[in-house]
Short mmCIF file of C-alpha atoms in Angstrom, two decimals:
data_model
loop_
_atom_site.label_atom_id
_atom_site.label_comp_id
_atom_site.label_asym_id
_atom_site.label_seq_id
_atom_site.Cartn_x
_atom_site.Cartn_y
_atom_site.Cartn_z
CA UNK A 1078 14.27 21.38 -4.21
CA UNK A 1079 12.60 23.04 -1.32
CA UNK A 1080 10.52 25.21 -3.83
CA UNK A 1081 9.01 21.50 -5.34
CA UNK A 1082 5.69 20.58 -3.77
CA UNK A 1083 6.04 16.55 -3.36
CA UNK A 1084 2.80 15.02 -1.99
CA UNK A 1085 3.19 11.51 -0.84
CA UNK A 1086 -0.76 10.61 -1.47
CA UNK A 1087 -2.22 9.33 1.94
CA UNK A 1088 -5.15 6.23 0.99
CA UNK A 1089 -5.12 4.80 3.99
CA UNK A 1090 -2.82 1.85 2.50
CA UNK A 1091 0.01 0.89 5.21
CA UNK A 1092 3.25 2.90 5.52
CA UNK A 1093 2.87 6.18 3.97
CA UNK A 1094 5.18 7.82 7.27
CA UNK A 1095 8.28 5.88 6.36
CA UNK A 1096 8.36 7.09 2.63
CA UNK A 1097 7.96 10.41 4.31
CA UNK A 1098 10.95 10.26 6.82
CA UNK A 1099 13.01 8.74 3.71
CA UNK A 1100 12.52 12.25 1.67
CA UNK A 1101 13.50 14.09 4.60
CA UNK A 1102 16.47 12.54 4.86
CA UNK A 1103 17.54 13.39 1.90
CA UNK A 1104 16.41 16.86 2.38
CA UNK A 1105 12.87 16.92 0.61
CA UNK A 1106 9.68 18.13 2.90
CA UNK A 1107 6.77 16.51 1.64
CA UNK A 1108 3.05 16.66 2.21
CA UNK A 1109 0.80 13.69 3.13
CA UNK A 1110 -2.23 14.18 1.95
CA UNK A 1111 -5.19 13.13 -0.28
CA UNK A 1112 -6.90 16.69 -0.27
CA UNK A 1113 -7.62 17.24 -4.08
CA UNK A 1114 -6.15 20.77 -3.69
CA UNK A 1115 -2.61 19.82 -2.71
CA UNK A 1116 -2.68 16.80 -5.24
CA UNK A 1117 -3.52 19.65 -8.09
CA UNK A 1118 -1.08 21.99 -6.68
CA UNK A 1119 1.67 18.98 -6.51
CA UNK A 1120 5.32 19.30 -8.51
CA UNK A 1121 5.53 15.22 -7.55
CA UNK A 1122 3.00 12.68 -7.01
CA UNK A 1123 3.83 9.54 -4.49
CA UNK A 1124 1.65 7.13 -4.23
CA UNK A 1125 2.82 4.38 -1.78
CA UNK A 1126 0.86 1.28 -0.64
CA UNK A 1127 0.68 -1.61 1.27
CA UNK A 1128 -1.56 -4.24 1.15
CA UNK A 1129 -4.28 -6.01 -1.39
CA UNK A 1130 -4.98 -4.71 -4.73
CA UNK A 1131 -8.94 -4.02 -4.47
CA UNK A 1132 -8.72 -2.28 -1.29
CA UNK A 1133 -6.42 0.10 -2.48
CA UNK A 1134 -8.39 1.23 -6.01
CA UNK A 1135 -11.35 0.76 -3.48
CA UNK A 1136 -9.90 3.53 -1.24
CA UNK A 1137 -8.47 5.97 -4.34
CA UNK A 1138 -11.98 5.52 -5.36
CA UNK A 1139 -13.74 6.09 -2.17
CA UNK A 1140 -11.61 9.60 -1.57
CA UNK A 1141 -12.58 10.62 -5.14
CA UNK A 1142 -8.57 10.83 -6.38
CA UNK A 1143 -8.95 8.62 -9.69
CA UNK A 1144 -9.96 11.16 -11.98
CA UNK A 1145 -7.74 14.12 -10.68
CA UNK A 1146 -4.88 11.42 -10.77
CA UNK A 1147 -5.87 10.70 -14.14
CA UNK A 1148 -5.35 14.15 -15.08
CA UNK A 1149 -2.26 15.33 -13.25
CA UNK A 1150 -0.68 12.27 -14.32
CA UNK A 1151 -1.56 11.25 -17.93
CA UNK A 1152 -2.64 14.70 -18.97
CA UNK A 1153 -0.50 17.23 -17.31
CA UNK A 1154 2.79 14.93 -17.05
CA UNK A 1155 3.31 15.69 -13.45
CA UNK A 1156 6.32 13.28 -12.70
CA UNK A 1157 4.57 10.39 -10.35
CA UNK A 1158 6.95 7.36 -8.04
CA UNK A 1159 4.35 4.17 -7.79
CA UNK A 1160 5.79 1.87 -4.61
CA UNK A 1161 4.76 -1.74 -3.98
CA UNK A 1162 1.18 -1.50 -4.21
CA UNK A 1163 1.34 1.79 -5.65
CA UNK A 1164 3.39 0.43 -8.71
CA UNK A 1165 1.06 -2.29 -9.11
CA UNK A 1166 -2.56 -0.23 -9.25
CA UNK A 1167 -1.14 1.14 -12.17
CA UNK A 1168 -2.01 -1.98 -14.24
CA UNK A 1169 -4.73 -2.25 -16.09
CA UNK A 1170 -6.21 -4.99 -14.01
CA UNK A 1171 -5.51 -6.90 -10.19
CA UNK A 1172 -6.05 -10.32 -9.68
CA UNK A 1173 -5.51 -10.51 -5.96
CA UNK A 1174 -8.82 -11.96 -4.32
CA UNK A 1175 -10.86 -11.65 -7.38
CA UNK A 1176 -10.60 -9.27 -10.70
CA UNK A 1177 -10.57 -5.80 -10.40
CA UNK A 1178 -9.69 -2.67 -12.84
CA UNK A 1179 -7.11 -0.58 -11.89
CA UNK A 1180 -5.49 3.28 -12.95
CA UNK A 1181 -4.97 1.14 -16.23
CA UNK A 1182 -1.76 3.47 -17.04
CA UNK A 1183 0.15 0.83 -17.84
CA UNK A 1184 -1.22 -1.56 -19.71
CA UNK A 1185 -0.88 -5.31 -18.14
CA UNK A 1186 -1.76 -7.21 -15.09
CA UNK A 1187 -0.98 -7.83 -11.49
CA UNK A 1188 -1.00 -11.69 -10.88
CA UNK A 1189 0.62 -14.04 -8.04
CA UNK A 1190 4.52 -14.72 -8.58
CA UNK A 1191 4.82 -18.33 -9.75
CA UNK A 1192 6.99 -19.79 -8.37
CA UNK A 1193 8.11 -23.31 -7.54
CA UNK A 1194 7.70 -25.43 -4.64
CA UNK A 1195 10.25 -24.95 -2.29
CA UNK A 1196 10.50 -20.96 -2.80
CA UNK A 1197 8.37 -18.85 -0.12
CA UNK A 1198 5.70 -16.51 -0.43
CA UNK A 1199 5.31 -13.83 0.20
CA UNK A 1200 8.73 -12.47 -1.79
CA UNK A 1201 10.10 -10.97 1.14
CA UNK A 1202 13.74 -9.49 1.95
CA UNK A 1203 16.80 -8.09 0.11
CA UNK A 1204 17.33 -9.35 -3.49
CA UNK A 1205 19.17 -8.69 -6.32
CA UNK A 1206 17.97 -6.44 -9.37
CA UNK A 1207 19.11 -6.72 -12.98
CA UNK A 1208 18.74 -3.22 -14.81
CA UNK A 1209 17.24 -4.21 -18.14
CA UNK A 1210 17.75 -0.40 -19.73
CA UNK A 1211 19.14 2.70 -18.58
CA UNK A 1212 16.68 4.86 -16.44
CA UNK A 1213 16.59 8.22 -14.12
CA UNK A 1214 15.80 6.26 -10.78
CA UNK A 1215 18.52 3.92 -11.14
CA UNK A 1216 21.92 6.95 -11.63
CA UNK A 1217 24.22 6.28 -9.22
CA UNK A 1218 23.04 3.43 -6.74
CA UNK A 1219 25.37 2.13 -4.48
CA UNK A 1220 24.16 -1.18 -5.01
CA UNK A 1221 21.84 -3.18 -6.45
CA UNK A 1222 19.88 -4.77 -3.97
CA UNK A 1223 16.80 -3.53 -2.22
CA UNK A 1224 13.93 -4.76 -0.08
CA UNK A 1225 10.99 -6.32 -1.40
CA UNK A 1226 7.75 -7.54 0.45
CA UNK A 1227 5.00 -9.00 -2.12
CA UNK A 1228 3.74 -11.87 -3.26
CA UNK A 1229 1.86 -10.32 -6.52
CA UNK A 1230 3.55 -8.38 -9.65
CA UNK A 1231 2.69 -6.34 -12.52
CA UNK A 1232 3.25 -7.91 -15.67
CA UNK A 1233 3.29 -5.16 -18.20
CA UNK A 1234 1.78 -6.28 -21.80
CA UNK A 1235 4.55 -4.03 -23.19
CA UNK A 1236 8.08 -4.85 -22.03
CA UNK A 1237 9.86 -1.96 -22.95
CA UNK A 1238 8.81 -0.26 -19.93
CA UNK A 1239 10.51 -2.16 -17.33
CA UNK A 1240 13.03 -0.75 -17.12
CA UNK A 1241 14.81 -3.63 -14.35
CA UNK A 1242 13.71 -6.89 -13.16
CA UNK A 1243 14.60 -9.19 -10.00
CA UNK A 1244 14.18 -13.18 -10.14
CA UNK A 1245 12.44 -15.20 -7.77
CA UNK A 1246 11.51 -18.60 -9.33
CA UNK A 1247 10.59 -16.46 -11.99
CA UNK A 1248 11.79 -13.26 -13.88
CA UNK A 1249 9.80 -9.77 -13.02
CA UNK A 1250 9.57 -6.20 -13.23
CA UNK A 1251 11.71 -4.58 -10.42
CA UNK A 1252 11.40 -1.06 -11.96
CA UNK A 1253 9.20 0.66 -14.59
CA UNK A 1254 9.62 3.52 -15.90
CA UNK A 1255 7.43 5.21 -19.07
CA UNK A 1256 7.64 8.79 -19.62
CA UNK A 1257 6.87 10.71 -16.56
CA UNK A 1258 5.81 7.54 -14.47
CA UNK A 1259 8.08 5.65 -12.71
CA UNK A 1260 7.57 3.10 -10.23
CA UNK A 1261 9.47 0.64 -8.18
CA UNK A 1262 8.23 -2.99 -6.72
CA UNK A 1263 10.63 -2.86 -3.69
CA UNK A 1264 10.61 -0.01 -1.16
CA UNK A 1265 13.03 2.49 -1.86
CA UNK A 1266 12.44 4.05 1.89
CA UNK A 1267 13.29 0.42 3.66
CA UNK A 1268 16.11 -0.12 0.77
CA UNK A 1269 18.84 2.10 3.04
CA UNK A 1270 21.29 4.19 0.80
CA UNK A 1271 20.19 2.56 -2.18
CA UNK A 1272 16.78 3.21 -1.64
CA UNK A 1273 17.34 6.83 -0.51
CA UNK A 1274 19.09 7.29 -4.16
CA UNK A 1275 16.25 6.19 -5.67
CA UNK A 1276 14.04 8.82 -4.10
CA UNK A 1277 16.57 11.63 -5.04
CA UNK A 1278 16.84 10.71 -8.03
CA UNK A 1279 13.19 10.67 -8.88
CA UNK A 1280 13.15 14.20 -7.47
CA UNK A 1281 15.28 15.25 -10.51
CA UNK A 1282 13.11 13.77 -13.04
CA UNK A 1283 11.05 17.00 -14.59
CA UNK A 1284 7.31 17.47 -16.11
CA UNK A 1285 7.56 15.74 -19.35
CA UNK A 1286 6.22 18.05 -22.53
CA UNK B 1366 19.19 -13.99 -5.69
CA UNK B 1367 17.15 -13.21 -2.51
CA UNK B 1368 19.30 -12.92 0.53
CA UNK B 1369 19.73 -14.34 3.73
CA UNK B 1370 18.95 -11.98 6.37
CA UNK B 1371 21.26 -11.02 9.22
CA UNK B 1372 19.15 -9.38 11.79
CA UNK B 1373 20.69 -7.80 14.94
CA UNK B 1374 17.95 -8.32 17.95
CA UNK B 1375 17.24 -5.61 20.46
CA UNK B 1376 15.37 -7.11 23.55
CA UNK B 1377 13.82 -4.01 25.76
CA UNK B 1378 12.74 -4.39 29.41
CA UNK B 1379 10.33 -0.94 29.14
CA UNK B 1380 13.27 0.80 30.55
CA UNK B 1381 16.49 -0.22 28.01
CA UNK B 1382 18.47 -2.68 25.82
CA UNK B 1383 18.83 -6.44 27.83
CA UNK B 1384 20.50 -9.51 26.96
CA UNK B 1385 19.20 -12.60 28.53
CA UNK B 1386 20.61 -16.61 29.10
CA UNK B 1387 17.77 -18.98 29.19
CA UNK B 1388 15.42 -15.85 29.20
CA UNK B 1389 17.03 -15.00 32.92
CA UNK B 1390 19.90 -13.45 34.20
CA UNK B 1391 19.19 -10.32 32.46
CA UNK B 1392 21.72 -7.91 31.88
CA UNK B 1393 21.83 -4.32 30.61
CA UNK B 1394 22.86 -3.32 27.25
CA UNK B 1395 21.98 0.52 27.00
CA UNK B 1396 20.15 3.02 24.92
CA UNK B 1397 17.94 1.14 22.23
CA UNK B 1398 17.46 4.42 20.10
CA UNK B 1399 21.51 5.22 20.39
CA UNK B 1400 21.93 1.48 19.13
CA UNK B 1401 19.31 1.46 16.41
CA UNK B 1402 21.42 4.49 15.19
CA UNK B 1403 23.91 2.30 15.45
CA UNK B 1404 23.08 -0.45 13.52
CA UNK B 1405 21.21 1.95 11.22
CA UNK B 1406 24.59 3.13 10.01
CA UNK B 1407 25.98 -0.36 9.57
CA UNK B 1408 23.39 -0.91 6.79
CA UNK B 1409 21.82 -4.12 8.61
CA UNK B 1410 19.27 -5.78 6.48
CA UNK B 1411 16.21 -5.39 9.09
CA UNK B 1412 16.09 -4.81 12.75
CA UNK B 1413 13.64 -6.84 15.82
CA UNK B 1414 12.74 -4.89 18.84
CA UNK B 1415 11.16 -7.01 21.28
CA UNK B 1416 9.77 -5.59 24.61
CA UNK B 1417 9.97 -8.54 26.74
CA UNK B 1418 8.01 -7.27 29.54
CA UNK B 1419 5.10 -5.60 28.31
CA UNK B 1420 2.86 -8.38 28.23
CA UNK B 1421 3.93 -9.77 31.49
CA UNK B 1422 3.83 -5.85 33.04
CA UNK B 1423 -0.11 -6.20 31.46
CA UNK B 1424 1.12 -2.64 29.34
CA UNK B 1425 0.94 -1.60 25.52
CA UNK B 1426 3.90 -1.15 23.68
CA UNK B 1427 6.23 1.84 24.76
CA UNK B 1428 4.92 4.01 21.71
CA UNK B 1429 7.44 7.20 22.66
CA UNK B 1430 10.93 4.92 22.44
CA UNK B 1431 9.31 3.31 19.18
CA UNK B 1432 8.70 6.38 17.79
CA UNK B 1433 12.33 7.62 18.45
CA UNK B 1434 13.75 4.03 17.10
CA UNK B 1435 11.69 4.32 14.17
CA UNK B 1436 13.12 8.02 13.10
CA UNK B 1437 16.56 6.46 13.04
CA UNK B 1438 16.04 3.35 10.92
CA UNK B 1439 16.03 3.14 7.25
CA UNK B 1440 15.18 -0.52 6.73
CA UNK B 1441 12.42 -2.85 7.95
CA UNK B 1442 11.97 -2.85 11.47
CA UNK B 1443 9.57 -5.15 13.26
CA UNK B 1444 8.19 -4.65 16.86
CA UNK B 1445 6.74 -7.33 19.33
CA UNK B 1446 5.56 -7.02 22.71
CA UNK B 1447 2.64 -5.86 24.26
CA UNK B 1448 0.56 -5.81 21.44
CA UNK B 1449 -3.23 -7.33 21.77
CA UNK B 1450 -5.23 -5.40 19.52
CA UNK B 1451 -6.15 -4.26 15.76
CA UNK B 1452 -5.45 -0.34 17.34
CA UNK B 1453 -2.14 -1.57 18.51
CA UNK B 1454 -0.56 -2.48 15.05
CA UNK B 1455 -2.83 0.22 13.78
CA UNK B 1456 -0.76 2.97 15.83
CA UNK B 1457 2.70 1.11 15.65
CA UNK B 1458 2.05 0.83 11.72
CA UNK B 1459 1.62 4.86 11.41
CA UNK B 1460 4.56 5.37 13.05
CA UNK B 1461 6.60 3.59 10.81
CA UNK B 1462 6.54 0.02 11.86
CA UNK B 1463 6.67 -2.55 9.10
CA UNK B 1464 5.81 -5.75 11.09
CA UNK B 1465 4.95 -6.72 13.99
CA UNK B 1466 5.47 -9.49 16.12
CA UNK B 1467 2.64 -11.62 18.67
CA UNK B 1468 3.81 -14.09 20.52
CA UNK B 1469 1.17 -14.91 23.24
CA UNK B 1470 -1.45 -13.10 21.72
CA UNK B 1471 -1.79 -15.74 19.25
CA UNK B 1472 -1.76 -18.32 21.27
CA UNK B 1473 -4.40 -16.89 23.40
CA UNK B 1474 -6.22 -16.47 20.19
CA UNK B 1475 -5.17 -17.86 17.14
CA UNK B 1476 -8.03 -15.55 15.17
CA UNK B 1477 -6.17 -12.67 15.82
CA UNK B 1478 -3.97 -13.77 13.18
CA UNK B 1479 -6.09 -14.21 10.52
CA UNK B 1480 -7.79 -10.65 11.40
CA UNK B 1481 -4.12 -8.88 11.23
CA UNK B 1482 -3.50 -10.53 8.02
CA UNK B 1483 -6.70 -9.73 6.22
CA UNK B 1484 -6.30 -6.45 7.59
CA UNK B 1485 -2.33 -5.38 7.06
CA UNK B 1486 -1.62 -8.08 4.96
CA UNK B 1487 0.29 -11.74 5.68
CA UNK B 1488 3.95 -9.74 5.32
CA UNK B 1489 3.19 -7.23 8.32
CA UNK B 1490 2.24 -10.75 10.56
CA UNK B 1491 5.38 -11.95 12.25
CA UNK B 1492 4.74 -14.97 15.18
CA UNK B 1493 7.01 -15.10 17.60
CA UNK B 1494 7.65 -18.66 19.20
CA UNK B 1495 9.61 -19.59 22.11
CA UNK B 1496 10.14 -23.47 21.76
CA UNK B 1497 11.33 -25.52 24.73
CA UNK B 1498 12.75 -28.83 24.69
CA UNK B 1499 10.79 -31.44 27.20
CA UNK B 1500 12.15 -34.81 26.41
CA UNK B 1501 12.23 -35.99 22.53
CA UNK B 1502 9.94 -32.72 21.72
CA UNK B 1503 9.98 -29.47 21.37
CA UNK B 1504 6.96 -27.63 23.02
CA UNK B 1505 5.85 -24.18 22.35
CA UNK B 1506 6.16 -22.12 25.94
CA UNK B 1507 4.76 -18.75 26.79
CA UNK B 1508 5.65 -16.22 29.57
CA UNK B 1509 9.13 -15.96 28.95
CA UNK B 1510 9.72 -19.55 28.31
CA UNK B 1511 8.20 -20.38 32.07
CA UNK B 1512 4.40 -21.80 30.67
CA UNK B 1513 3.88 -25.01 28.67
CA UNK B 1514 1.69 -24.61 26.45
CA UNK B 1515 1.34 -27.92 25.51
CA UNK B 1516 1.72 -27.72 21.81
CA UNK B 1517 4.33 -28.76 19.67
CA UNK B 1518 6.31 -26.46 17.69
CA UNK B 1519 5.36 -27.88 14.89
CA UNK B 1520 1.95 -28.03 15.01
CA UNK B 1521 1.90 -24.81 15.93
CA UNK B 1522 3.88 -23.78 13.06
CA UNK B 1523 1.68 -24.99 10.48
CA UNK B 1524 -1.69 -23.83 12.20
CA UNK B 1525 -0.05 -20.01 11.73
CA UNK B 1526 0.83 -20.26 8.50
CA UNK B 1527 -3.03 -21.72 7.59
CA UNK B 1528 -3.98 -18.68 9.62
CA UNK B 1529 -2.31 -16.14 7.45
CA UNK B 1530 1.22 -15.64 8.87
CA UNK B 1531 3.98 -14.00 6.92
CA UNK B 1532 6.96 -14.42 9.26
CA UNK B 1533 7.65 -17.32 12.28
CA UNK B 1534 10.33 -15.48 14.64
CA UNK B 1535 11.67 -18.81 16.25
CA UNK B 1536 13.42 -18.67 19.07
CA UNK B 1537 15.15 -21.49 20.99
CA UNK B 1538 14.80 -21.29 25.12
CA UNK B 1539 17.22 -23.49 26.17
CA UNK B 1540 19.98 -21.80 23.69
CA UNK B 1541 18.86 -18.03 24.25
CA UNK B 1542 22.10 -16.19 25.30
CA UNK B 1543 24.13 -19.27 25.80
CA UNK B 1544 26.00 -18.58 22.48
CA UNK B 1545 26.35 -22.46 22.23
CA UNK B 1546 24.86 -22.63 18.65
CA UNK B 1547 21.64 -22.80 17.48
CA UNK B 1548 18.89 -25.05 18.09
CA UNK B 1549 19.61 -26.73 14.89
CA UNK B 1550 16.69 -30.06 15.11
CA UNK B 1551 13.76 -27.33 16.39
CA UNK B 1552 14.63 -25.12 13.10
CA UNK B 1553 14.58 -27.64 10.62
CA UNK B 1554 11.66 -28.81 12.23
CA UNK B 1555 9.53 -25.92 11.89
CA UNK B 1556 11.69 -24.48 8.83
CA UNK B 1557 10.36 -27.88 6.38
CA UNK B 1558 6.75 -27.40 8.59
CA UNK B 1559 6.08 -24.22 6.73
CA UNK B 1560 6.13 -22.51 3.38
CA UNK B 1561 6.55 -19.05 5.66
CA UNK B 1562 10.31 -17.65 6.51
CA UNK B 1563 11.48 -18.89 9.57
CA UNK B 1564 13.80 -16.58 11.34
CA UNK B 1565 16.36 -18.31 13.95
CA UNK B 1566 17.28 -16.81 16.99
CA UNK B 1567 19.12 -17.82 19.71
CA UNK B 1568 22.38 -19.19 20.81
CA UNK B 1569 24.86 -17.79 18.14
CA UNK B 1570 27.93 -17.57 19.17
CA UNK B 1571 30.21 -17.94 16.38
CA UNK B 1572 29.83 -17.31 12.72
CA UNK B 1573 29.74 -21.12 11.70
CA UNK B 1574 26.87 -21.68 13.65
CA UNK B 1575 24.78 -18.88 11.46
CA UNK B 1576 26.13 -21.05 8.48
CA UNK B 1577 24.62 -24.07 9.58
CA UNK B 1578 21.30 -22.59 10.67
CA UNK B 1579 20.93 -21.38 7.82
CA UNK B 1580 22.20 -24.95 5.70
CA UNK B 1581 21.52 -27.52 8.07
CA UNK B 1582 18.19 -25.37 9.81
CA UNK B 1583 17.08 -24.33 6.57
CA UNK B 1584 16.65 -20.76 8.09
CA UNK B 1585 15.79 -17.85 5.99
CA UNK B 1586 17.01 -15.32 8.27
CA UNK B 1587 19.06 -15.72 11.70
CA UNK B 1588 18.59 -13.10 14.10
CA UNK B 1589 21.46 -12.06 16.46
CA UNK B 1590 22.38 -10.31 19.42
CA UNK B 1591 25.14 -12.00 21.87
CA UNK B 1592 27.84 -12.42 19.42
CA UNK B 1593 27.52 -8.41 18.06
CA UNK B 1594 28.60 -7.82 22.10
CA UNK B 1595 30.48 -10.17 23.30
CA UNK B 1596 31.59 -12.29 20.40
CA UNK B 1597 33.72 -9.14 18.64
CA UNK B 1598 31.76 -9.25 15.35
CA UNK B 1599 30.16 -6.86 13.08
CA UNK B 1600 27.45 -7.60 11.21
CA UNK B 1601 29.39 -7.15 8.12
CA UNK B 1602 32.68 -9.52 9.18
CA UNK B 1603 29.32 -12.15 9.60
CA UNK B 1604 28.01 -11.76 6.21
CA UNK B 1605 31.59 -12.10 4.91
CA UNK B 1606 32.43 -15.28 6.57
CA UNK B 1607 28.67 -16.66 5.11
CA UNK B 1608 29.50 -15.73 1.45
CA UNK B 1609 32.49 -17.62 1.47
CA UNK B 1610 30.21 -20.36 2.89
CA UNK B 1611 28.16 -19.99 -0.34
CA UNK B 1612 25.21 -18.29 1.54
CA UNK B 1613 23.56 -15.49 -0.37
CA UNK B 1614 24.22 -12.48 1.47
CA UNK B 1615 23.89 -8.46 1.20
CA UNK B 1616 27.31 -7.35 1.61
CA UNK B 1617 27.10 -3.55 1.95
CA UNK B 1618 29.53 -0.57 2.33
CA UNK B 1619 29.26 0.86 6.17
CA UNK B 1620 28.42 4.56 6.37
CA UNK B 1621 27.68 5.46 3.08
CA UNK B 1622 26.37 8.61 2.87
CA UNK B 1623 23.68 9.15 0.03
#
């Protein structure tokens, strides 16, 4: 493990030092960092997040990271952890305070949880997920609940990739996972020894072919 | 289903841990970064640190003892006290913080709220409210529960959530520390005032009065301290006691080692 280069991707979005401190207890240095070199030199890509969708594709934008994303991810298979915010700029569009385009790697949308009356938003504490098909970040969790903070969600147009979901007024995607991209909508790093699992085992997924 | 959150309360004088009746008689409860260790390995759901004097003391928040709370803690913590400014949450966010509390601030200027929101985001705004019985009302009171501020809970409650609040930390005056049960009236109160979570806090002293904050208060979260030290529970023999009561809890293995 200590060989890996894991870069945690610093875009000035809210908590990136906590996702740190969680791979470091579980024995993994990382770098934060949004220096082009260390993203191209990266064995993992984390891109954590906190806060509204357009400032966040504003910011990936505004530190040039899009296209060298594009390519370590989609091209070059680099295995990538989305969190929160970071799971949900990976639609293909946001609609938090207006429309705006995202990565676009998985096709869908980010819109508001709908949800009725007397449930509160935003979505925030421990909750129960349901694991809709087998995947790498979920081996071996202690339990199943984790801690979520969001009011939005990405709806993917194709639901093969969600891989488990978590209800709250409505049914949606908890986890996703398609080929070397795997993302979470709670934080693993706030989620305790469930969480920390989750970050381990996304350190044993490998650079798909 | 989401859960009710059981969160242990550590009240800080600049110097370590206190307890407080009434917010006086203070007394000493130790090391805050031994006992977020502490509750860290208990698996709590979340975790408040409050400095109560850093307002009153005119000081910023004691970044070095955050710092040291925060490496221990692998759930949401939120801090309160002392804060005044965007740089504040700014520094307490980088190291780790994932909300943070205003009490007074606010109140001195309700904009401030809006301006956190917009720029963290509504879930990283938590307001803090000390309400204060005075006759058939409760009234929202400021410098440790010793200033009227002259405006209902209520009201106040719903002009923070317009202004972008994620969180309303409620806290009762007259019940702080007493361990004579919650303020169950002011909860419900400001509970059905808001689409927000209200967190409860203060005057738990047995398990059954959690369970009706949380049914009769309509509490989303009760936050504890008293009855963890002097009422010879864990937070896990609470969260037991509230599932049988039909409350959605996380019931979690202590001291599992990933």
């Amino acid at each position: 493990m200590l060989a890996n280069k894991i870069v945690i991707i610093n875009y000035r979005m809210g908590n990136v030092a906590s996702v740190q401190k969680g791979f470091k207890k579980i024995g993994a240095e990382t770098i934060l960092s949004h220096e082009k070199n260390d993203i191209e030199n990266a064995d993992y890509l984390v891109l954590p997040g906190v806060g509204a969708f357009g400032d966040g594709m504003k910011n990936l934008k505004e530190l040039g990271l899009i296209e060298i994303l594009n390519n370590r991810v989609l091209h070059e298979k680099t295995p990538f952890l989305g969190i929160c915010l970071g799971m949900q700029l990976l639609a293909t569009t946001g609609y938090e305070f207006g429309e705006t385009p995202g990565l676009g790697w998985i096709k869908g949308k980010v819109i508001k949880l709908s949800v009725p009356e007397k449930f509160r938003l935003p979505h925030v504490g421990w909750d129960d997920i349901e694991i809709k098909r087998d995947t790498l970040l979920l081996q071996n969790i202690p339990g199943q609940n984790f801690y979520f903070v969001h009011s939005y969600h990405l709806a993917p147009n194709d639901a093969t990739v969600t891989t488990s979901i978590c209800t709250f007024g409505q049914d949606f995607a908890a986890t996703i996972e398609k080929g070397n991209i795997y993302a979470t909508q709670f934080h693993p790093e706030k989620s305790q020894t469930s969480g920390l699992m989750v970050l381990k085992n996304f350190l044993m997924s490998k650079r798909h072919a | 289903m989401l859960k009710v959150r059981v969160i242990p309360c550590m009240l800080f004088n600049g110097f370590h841990l206190v307890k407080t009746i009434s917010f006086g008689q203070i007394r000493n409860l130790g090391n805050p970064i031994q006992m977020a260790r502490v509750y860290n390995s208990r698996n709590v759901d979340e975790l408040i640190f409050i400095d109560l004097a850093a307002t009153e003391e005119r000081r910023e928040p004691e970044y070095d003892t955050i710092t040291e709370i925060m490496k221990e803690c692998f759930m949401p913590v939120t801090i309160g006290g002392g804060i005044t400014k965007i740089a504040d949450v700014d520094r307490l966010m980088r190291i780790g913080a994932d909300k943070i509390a205003i009490n007074n601030a606010a109140i001195v200027c309700p904009e401030f709220i809006t301006e956190l929101a917009e720029k963290f985001g509504s879930q990283c705004v938590v307001i803090s409210i000390d309400g204060k019985r005075v006759g058939e009302e409760h009234y929202v009171f400021t410098h440790r529960g010793t200033v009227n501020t002259g405006i209902p809970v209520t009201t106040w409650v719903e002009k923070v959530t317009a202004r972008g609040a994620g969180e309303i930390f409620l806290t009762s005056v007259d019940q702080d520390g007493t361990m004579a049960g919650y303020n169950l009236p002011l909860i419900a109160a400001a509970a059905d005032a808001t689409t927000i979570p209200v967190i409860a806090c203060g005057g738990a002293g047995k398990v059954q009065d959690i369970i009706d904050a949380v049914l009769a208060g309509h509490a989303n979260a009760v936050s504890l301290a008293s009855i963890f030290h002097y009422g010879g529970h864990t937070v896990n023999s609470i969260k037991e006691r509230m599932h049988k009561a039909g409350i959605p809890v996380r019931l979690m293995r202590e001291n599992y080692e990933t």
